[in-house]
Amino acid sequence: MKNSKSKNFIKILVTVVTLMFLMPLANAEDTWPVKGNFANGAKAWAENCTRCHNTRDPRELRDDQWITAVYHMRLRAGLTGQETRDIVTFMQMSN
Amino acid sequence: MKFNKMFRYLLYTLSLAVLFLPAISASAAETVAQSNKSLQQQIDELNRKIDEAKESSAKPVHKHESSDSLIHLAGYADVGYVNGESNDGSFGVGSFSPIFHYQYKDLVMLESELEFEINETGETEVAIEYLTVDIFLNDYVTLVMGKFLSPIGQFRQNLHPSWINKQPTAPVGFGHDQAAPVSEVGIQFRGGVPAGPVKINYAVYGGNGPALEENGGEIEAIETPGLNVDGDGKKVYGGRLGVYIPALRLDLGASGAAGRAAVWDPSVDPVTYERSRDYQAAGVDFGTKFFGIDLRGEYIKQTVGKQAASVAPEKAEWSAWYSQVAYVISPINTEIALRYGAYNTPERTTNRTQTAISVNYLFANNVIGKVGYENNEIPNELNPKQRVDNRMLVQLAYGF
């Protein structure tokens, strides 16, 4: 039992470390404050934001609130980082 | 003698002071006047700035100065009324579920949902529905750690909030301690990858896993509240792979989990666990939209294997499925949703088939009034189709 436990732990560790090595990808370009593409954002919004629930009106939230809301949805919907930044930009320019 | 000298010196100083006092106060008055003047100038300046600010705030301001840390409060709540065969009409508060978001740049996010509910004796109960720290490792992978909604299936993680659910209740079998796993405490990686015309989304996780509730020599339920301690010392691993085809507006998903789980006795302190046994979960789900029709469905099951050393040695399986079709009649902001589902358990009397209809008025896209009717039956009973607890439900749901 102890053995399988430590094996699992090693499995997790290896995965985490591998992923950590992929991290520089995220920091390759400066992505903060969010700079996305409005047109791509409009498309990604239309494609993704009605999959699970009614559309939320861009005017509902302030610019800063749209950042956290769309990053939350990035996790829910499995959006890529680029799609997320594009949608944030679209929301911020449409509210 | 000495005292006398000192006294005279004091008197001398004092009289000098009295002589010069007018001069001193005059210069003090001058200083005061000067500072008054500069204060007045500052006040004028401020007034001008306020006037300027007033003018600019006449138009709506959505903009914010960019900051590295962000805070956002979201969430949902619902209130309602139920009238059923086992309930002679009650008003009720469903839940108040505030969600807290804290974000540092595009590196990390903390998301936490609390759930406040009023129980039958009028007391308020609080639970942490989820609490995770999410690290955005790169554009395609996010590490999620803490207590999260089970990535198995779709209803529990993405459709249960009352402003999203198109019916006042969860489909039969998709509630707590039923066929669908609810929460997990562990580590998860999730994200999305574009693959030509389709988008792939995924979640893989490892966690403490469920505990098994035993009653009368049988396993009564698989409990998945998100256990904070791995009592049996055996983890459960699983995930969901989803494909989204934008051209067809079609979401497809397949989930699975495997590991071990044990019968527990939570009534003793410390909680005790039996020897563990096999545990498995599996599910498939779909969702699509065409001509304004919203169609979705899901099948989910959880199984536990045999364990000869257990007070409940037999294996057991819980499964449930539902399908729902909904349509919004836009001119009158009204939505009609129809759902059919079934729940199968090891104990025949808890099996159900359920037909539900709800007519929803969309006050706004996130503020929904629902009037629903639910027909629940025990299938395959000799006494043909025994009806149980059919009910009428009214609900006002607000997602904020």
XYZ file of C-alpha atoms in Angstrom:
495
model
C 0.000 0.000 0.000
C 2.791 2.358 0.938
C 4.533 1.415 -2.279
C 1.585 2.216 -4.547
C 1.121 5.448 -2.645
C 4.631 6.613 -3.299
C 4.362 5.432 -6.909
C 1.291 7.614 -7.329
C 3.077 10.476 -5.712
C 5.954 10.098 -8.136
C 3.507 9.977 -11.054
C 1.981 13.263 -9.922
C 5.370 14.814 -9.332
C 6.617 13.869 -12.795
C 3.494 15.342 -14.384
C 3.778 18.556 -12.415
C 7.457 18.994 -13.195
C 6.887 18.314 -16.916
C 4.162 20.921 -16.955
C 6.321 23.383 -15.109
C 8.804 23.124 -17.955
C 6.055 24.180 -20.327
C 5.465 27.298 -18.259
C 7.812 29.635 -20.102
C 5.372 29.402 -23.026
C 2.961 31.486 -20.993
C 5.514 34.102 -20.127
C 7.081 34.272 -23.580
C 5.142 37.427 -24.325
C 3.882 39.962 -21.895
C 0.163 39.266 -21.677
C -0.748 41.573 -18.818
C -2.763 43.797 -18.783
C -4.857 41.665 -21.107
C -4.274 42.478 -24.750
C -6.460 40.463 -27.063
C -7.882 40.693 -30.535
C -11.370 42.211 -30.686
C -12.513 40.485 -33.898
C -11.273 37.053 -32.825
C -12.864 37.706 -29.449
C -16.236 38.450 -31.024
C -16.062 35.154 -32.927
C -14.921 33.120 -29.922
C -17.638 34.731 -27.792
C -20.370 33.879 -30.305
C -19.092 30.311 -30.570
C -18.530 29.577 -26.901
C -20.601 31.661 -24.574
C -23.994 30.042 -25.128
C -22.807 26.450 -24.829
C -23.841 26.078 -21.194
C -26.022 29.033 -20.267
C -27.874 32.065 -21.593
C -25.602 34.797 -22.946
C -24.451 37.267 -20.324
C -24.767 40.825 -21.563
C -21.350 42.537 -21.966
C -22.908 45.595 -20.296
C -23.522 43.620 -17.118
C -19.964 43.954 -15.861
C -17.117 46.457 -15.669
C -13.830 45.954 -17.493
C -12.023 44.499 -14.474
C -14.922 42.189 -13.634
C -14.920 40.790 -17.158
C -11.327 39.692 -16.675
C -12.086 37.472 -13.665
C -15.392 36.288 -15.130
C -13.856 35.205 -18.443
C -10.820 33.615 -16.748
C -13.318 31.666 -14.636
C -15.038 30.569 -17.855
C -11.658 29.650 -19.335
C -11.580 26.880 -16.741
C -15.204 25.887 -17.123
C -15.259 25.812 -20.907
C -11.675 24.711 -21.613
C -10.791 27.874 -23.521
C -7.191 28.484 -24.546
C -5.285 31.434 -23.112
C -5.507 33.273 -26.431
C -9.276 32.755 -26.720
C -9.612 34.021 -23.150
C -7.644 37.218 -23.839
C -9.576 37.805 -27.074
C -12.939 37.381 -25.341
C -11.903 39.656 -22.443
C -10.948 42.334 -24.991
C -14.238 41.889 -26.831
C -16.222 42.194 -23.580
C -14.286 45.256 -22.443
C -14.916 47.012 -25.733
C -18.601 46.095 -25.824
C -19.750 47.046 -22.327
C 18.779 85.198 48.461
C 19.249 82.808 45.569
C 15.520 82.503 45.220
C 15.144 86.242 45.061
C 17.574 86.432 42.156
C 15.787 83.796 40.259
C 12.466 85.468 40.831
C 13.767 88.761 39.482
C 15.142 87.033 36.407
C 11.805 85.422 35.736
C 9.987 88.721 36.139
C 12.405 90.345 33.728
C 11.867 87.697 31.090
C 8.121 87.841 31.517
C 7.918 91.597 31.134
C 10.083 91.398 28.036
C 7.727 88.799 26.686
C 4.709 91.013 27.441
C 6.410 93.891 25.653
C 7.093 91.841 22.533
C 3.836 89.913 22.568
C 1.950 92.268 20.225
C 4.826 92.070 17.770
C 4.917 88.272 17.949
C 1.149 87.921 17.609
C 1.158 90.376 14.722
C 3.618 88.227 12.840
C 1.619 85.131 13.830
C -1.522 86.765 12.499
C 0.316 87.441 9.281
C 1.309 83.794 8.985
C -2.241 82.666 9.671
C -3.577 85.039 7.065
C -1.062 83.720 4.602
C -1.899 80.101 5.253
C -5.609 80.923 5.063
C -4.988 82.340 1.662
C -3.175 79.262 0.467
C -5.907 77.045 1.961
C -8.509 79.065 0.078
C -6.490 78.552 -3.073
C -6.372 74.830 -2.437
C -10.132 74.741 -1.836
C -10.763 76.614 -5.056
C -8.495 74.211 -6.868
C -10.353 71.205 -5.378
C -13.732 72.695 -6.279
C -12.578 73.104 -9.818
C -11.399 69.503 -9.913
C -14.718 68.258 -8.486
C -16.599 70.191 -11.162
C -14.375 68.645 -13.791
C -14.923 65.171 -12.357
C -18.687 65.717 -12.302
C -18.652 66.608 -15.954
C -16.658 63.561 -16.960
C -18.802 61.181 -14.856
C -21.937 62.320 -16.652
C -21.110 59.654 -19.251
C -21.035 56.037 -17.985
C -17.675 54.773 -16.806
C -16.869 51.094 -17.331
C -13.154 51.587 -17.526
C -10.700 50.815 -14.804
C -7.089 51.568 -14.261
C -5.331 48.307 -14.826
C -4.209 46.657 -11.586
C -2.318 43.427 -10.991
C -4.767 42.069 -8.394
C -8.447 41.733 -9.136
C -11.390 40.942 -6.885
C -14.831 39.953 -8.143
C -17.927 38.716 -6.365
C -20.282 36.569 -8.427
C -22.697 33.765 -7.599
C -26.348 32.840 -7.602
C -29.371 32.413 -5.384
C -32.872 31.026 -5.647
C -36.107 31.133 -3.724
C -39.307 29.271 -4.394
C -42.400 27.329 -3.538
C -43.063 23.564 -3.661
C -46.356 21.739 -3.477
C -46.128 17.978 -3.648
C -47.686 14.764 -2.413
C -45.312 14.715 0.553
C -45.346 18.453 1.088
C -48.497 20.478 1.549
C -47.099 23.626 0.019
C -44.047 25.394 1.383
C -42.177 28.495 0.539
C -38.452 27.968 0.624
C -35.036 29.388 0.067
C -33.016 27.138 -2.216
C -29.542 28.400 -1.670
C -27.468 31.537 -1.578
C -24.163 30.779 -3.252
C -21.703 33.645 -3.454
C -18.581 33.044 -5.549
C -15.361 34.852 -4.716
C -12.759 35.420 -7.392
C -9.301 36.757 -6.721
C -6.871 36.980 -9.583
C -3.231 37.973 -9.800
C -2.364 38.959 -13.364
C -2.887 36.034 -15.726
C -0.909 33.775 -13.466
C -3.204 32.686 -10.682
C -6.845 32.683 -9.724
C -8.537 31.728 -6.492
C -12.164 30.708 -6.949
C -14.412 29.775 -4.103
C -18.129 29.215 -3.861
C -19.885 29.096 -0.519
C -23.296 27.571 -0.184
C -25.735 28.872 2.412
C -28.885 26.842 2.904
C -31.723 26.855 5.410
C -32.507 23.387 6.742
C -35.852 21.974 7.849
C -35.507 23.256 11.405
C -34.785 26.765 10.223
C -31.068 26.752 10.851
C -28.638 28.045 8.297
C -25.992 25.645 7.030
C -22.839 26.694 5.255
C -20.656 24.613 2.990
C -17.676 25.254 0.783
C -18.992 24.150 -2.594
C -15.538 24.558 -4.070
C -12.272 26.270 -3.224
C -9.344 26.056 -5.584
C -6.157 27.861 -6.404
C -5.667 27.752 -10.156
C -2.287 28.345 -11.760
C -2.401 29.173 -15.467
C 0.696 27.208 -16.458
C 0.454 28.171 -20.104
C -2.208 28.823 -22.747
C -3.322 25.189 -22.762
C -2.862 23.877 -19.216
C -4.173 25.142 -15.892
C -3.333 23.480 -12.615
C -6.292 23.410 -10.244
C -5.783 22.355 -6.658
C -8.176 22.167 -3.726
C -11.825 21.206 -3.568
C -13.443 21.233 -6.995
C -16.664 20.110 -8.648
C -16.163 16.632 -10.026
C -14.963 16.817 -13.647
C -16.982 13.646 -14.317
C -19.995 14.463 -16.472
C -21.525 17.806 -17.283
C -24.621 18.498 -15.188
C -22.884 18.657 -11.804
C -20.007 20.850 -12.875
C -21.637 23.100 -15.448
C -25.411 23.018 -15.353
C -26.590 22.797 -11.752
C -26.586 26.524 -10.757
C -30.240 27.550 -10.591
C -29.937 30.389 -13.123
C -28.420 27.892 -15.619
C -30.624 24.863 -14.940
C -33.761 25.165 -17.032
C -35.801 23.218 -14.470
C -36.306 24.036 -10.774
C -34.660 20.718 -9.787
C -31.723 18.548 -10.787
C -32.563 15.533 -12.967
C -33.376 12.453 -10.892
C -30.132 10.669 -9.975
C -28.035 13.819 -10.393
C -28.484 15.077 -6.815
C -26.152 14.654 -3.854
C -25.172 11.061 -2.969
C -26.872 9.680 -6.083
C -25.473 8.425 -9.393
C -23.329 11.434 -10.349
C -20.170 12.289 -8.396
C -20.428 15.794 -6.935
C -17.096 17.017 -5.575
C -13.513 15.977 -5.148
C -10.529 17.201 -3.162
C -7.304 16.817 -5.073
C -5.318 18.065 -7.989
C -6.550 18.651 -11.498
C -5.159 19.773 -14.830
C -7.582 21.258 -17.302
C -7.604 23.321 -20.420
C -8.316 23.399 -24.118
C -6.517 22.795 -27.376
C -7.740 23.839 -30.813
C -7.628 20.999 -33.356
C -8.613 22.393 -36.758
C -12.366 22.720 -37.015
C -12.939 21.324 -33.530
C -11.890 22.334 -30.066
C -10.773 19.830 -27.514
C -11.291 20.457 -23.831
C -10.013 18.174 -21.123
C -9.734 17.661 -17.376
C -7.643 15.016 -15.599
C -7.528 14.679 -11.855
C -6.462 12.663 -8.850
C -8.210 12.998 -5.526
C -9.210 11.528 -2.198
C -12.233 9.803 -3.728
C -15.610 8.916 -2.211
C -16.711 7.129 0.942
C -19.374 4.424 1.018
C -22.436 4.534 3.232
C -23.571 1.134 4.543
C -27.018 0.241 5.847
C -28.372 -3.206 6.748
C -25.550 -5.114 5.079
C -25.802 -3.207 1.836
C -24.121 -0.172 0.408
C -26.729 2.539 0.534
C -24.940 5.376 -1.208
C -21.647 6.546 -2.646
C -20.877 9.810 -0.909
C -18.882 12.363 -2.861
C -18.969 15.529 -0.745
C -15.285 16.197 -1.422
C -13.614 14.487 1.528
C -10.877 16.506 3.140
C -9.058 13.405 4.370
C -8.338 10.297 2.334
C -9.593 7.842 4.942
C -8.835 4.671 2.979
C -5.469 5.971 1.766
C -6.373 5.125 -1.834
C -6.726 7.780 -4.483
C -9.181 7.962 -7.351
C -7.983 9.122 -10.785
C -10.125 10.233 -13.671
C -11.094 12.900 -16.121
C -13.264 14.077 -18.936
C -12.438 14.572 -22.581
C -14.681 16.933 -24.489
C -14.952 17.895 -28.131
C -16.738 21.012 -29.254
C -17.651 21.394 -32.920
C -18.520 25.079 -33.431
C -19.940 24.529 -36.928
C -22.573 22.181 -35.512
C -22.787 23.880 -32.117
C -22.254 20.421 -30.713
C -20.550 19.506 -27.436
C -19.605 15.886 -26.808
C -17.974 14.523 -23.693
C -16.802 11.224 -22.228
C -15.678 10.830 -18.632
C -14.265 8.102 -16.482
C -12.664 7.554 -13.094
C -11.200 4.576 -11.292
C -9.659 3.870 -7.942
C -10.669 2.471 -4.599
C -13.191 3.467 -1.965
C -14.158 2.101 1.447
C -17.219 1.817 3.657
C -16.922 4.377 6.441
C -18.506 5.024 9.796
C -18.690 8.801 10.124
C -20.621 8.575 13.433
C -17.526 7.689 15.447
C -14.559 9.888 16.229
C -12.104 9.354 14.641
C -14.037 8.188 11.582
C -13.290 4.548 10.772
C -12.904 2.888 7.379
C -13.189 -0.711 6.227
C -10.840 -2.268 3.716
C -11.155 -0.563 0.366
C -12.743 -1.997 -2.782
C -12.830 -1.070 -6.470
C -14.605 2.124 -7.439
C -15.455 3.279 -10.934
C -17.356 6.114 -12.559
C -18.214 6.628 -16.215
C -20.288 9.042 -18.191
C -21.121 10.437 -21.600
C -22.806 13.738 -22.343
C -23.858 15.906 -25.260
C -25.327 19.328 -25.827
C -26.352 21.076 -29.006
C -28.318 23.977 -30.413
C -30.197 24.123 -33.702
C -32.936 26.501 -34.883
C -33.067 27.922 -31.363
C -33.694 24.511 -29.841
C -31.424 23.576 -26.962
C -31.025 19.824 -26.692
C -28.838 18.020 -24.209
C -28.451 14.752 -22.399
C -26.187 12.791 -20.129
C -25.656 9.272 -18.862
C -23.633 8.606 -15.734
C -22.856 5.662 -13.516
C -20.831 4.785 -10.428
C -19.947 1.245 -9.376
C -18.283 -0.316 -6.386
C -16.805 -3.816 -6.437
C -17.013 -6.738 -4.013
C -15.156 -6.789 -0.711
C -15.445 -10.069 1.181
C -14.180 -8.486 4.409
C -16.928 -5.850 4.400
C -20.229 -5.743 6.311
C -21.657 -5.050 2.846
C -19.696 -7.517 0.702
C -21.661 -7.253 -2.557
C -20.947 -5.000 -5.490
C -23.376 -2.233 -6.317
C -24.166 0.169 -9.141
C -25.976 3.474 -9.473
C -26.790 4.953 -12.847
C -28.869 7.802 -14.187
C -29.604 9.519 -17.443
C -31.666 12.406 -18.669
C -32.406 14.287 -21.814
C -33.807 17.782 -22.067
C -35.169 19.907 -24.842
C -35.782 23.627 -24.427
C -36.954 26.447 -26.633
C -37.175 30.185 -26.012
C -40.122 32.028 -27.545
C -38.200 35.275 -27.912
C -41.033 37.777 -28.413
C -42.479 36.906 -25.018
C -39.186 36.075 -23.238
C -40.573 32.703 -22.330
C -38.819 29.372 -22.405
C -40.356 25.928 -22.332
C -38.204 23.050 -21.115
C -39.085 19.352 -21.139
C -36.962 16.740 -19.421
C -37.152 12.996 -19.099
C -34.835 10.883 -16.998
C -34.342 7.708 -15.013
C -32.397 6.645 -11.956
C -31.387 3.042 -11.220
C -30.079 1.914 -7.856
C -29.394 -1.436 -6.153
C -32.598 -0.942 -4.146
C -35.711 -1.265 -6.339
C -37.881 1.129 -4.309
C -35.509 4.018 -4.850
C -35.516 3.605 -8.640
C -37.284 6.400 -10.471
C -38.398 7.598 -13.816
C -39.090 11.279 -14.038
C -40.876 13.560 -16.459
C -40.524 17.266 -15.846
C -41.793 20.349 -17.584
C -40.965 23.920 -16.781
C -42.217 27.186 -18.187
C -39.645 29.879 -17.583
C -39.944 33.620 -17.830
C -36.641 35.352 -18.554
C -36.755 38.658 -16.671
C -33.191 38.913 -17.914
C -30.817 36.255 -19.213
C -29.619 35.701 -15.648
C -32.894 36.297 -13.769
C -35.363 33.506 -14.365
C -38.797 32.718 -12.999
C -39.744 29.036 -13.358
C -43.030 27.212 -12.914
C -42.499 23.483 -13.168
C -44.243 20.176 -12.713
C -42.477 16.921 -11.974
C -43.911 13.444 -12.340
C -41.940 10.770 -10.450
C -42.649 7.058 -10.719
C -41.163 3.833 -9.438
C -40.728 1.784 -12.607
C -41.621 -1.893 -12.945
C -43.755 -2.079 -9.809
C -46.513 -4.698 -9.838
C -48.994 -2.067 -8.764
C -48.701 -0.445 -12.187
C -46.478 2.612 -12.198
C -46.604 3.687 -8.608
C -46.485 7.466 -8.456
C -44.319 9.034 -5.814
C -44.095 12.609 -4.792
C -45.280 14.359 -7.893
C -44.869 18.038 -7.327
C -45.376 21.537 -8.578
C -42.470 23.913 -8.169
C -42.064 27.653 -8.498
C -38.596 29.155 -8.472
C -36.999 32.553 -8.880
C -33.327 32.234 -9.737
C -30.776 34.992 -10.007
C -27.198 34.593 -11.253
C -25.097 37.605 -10.402
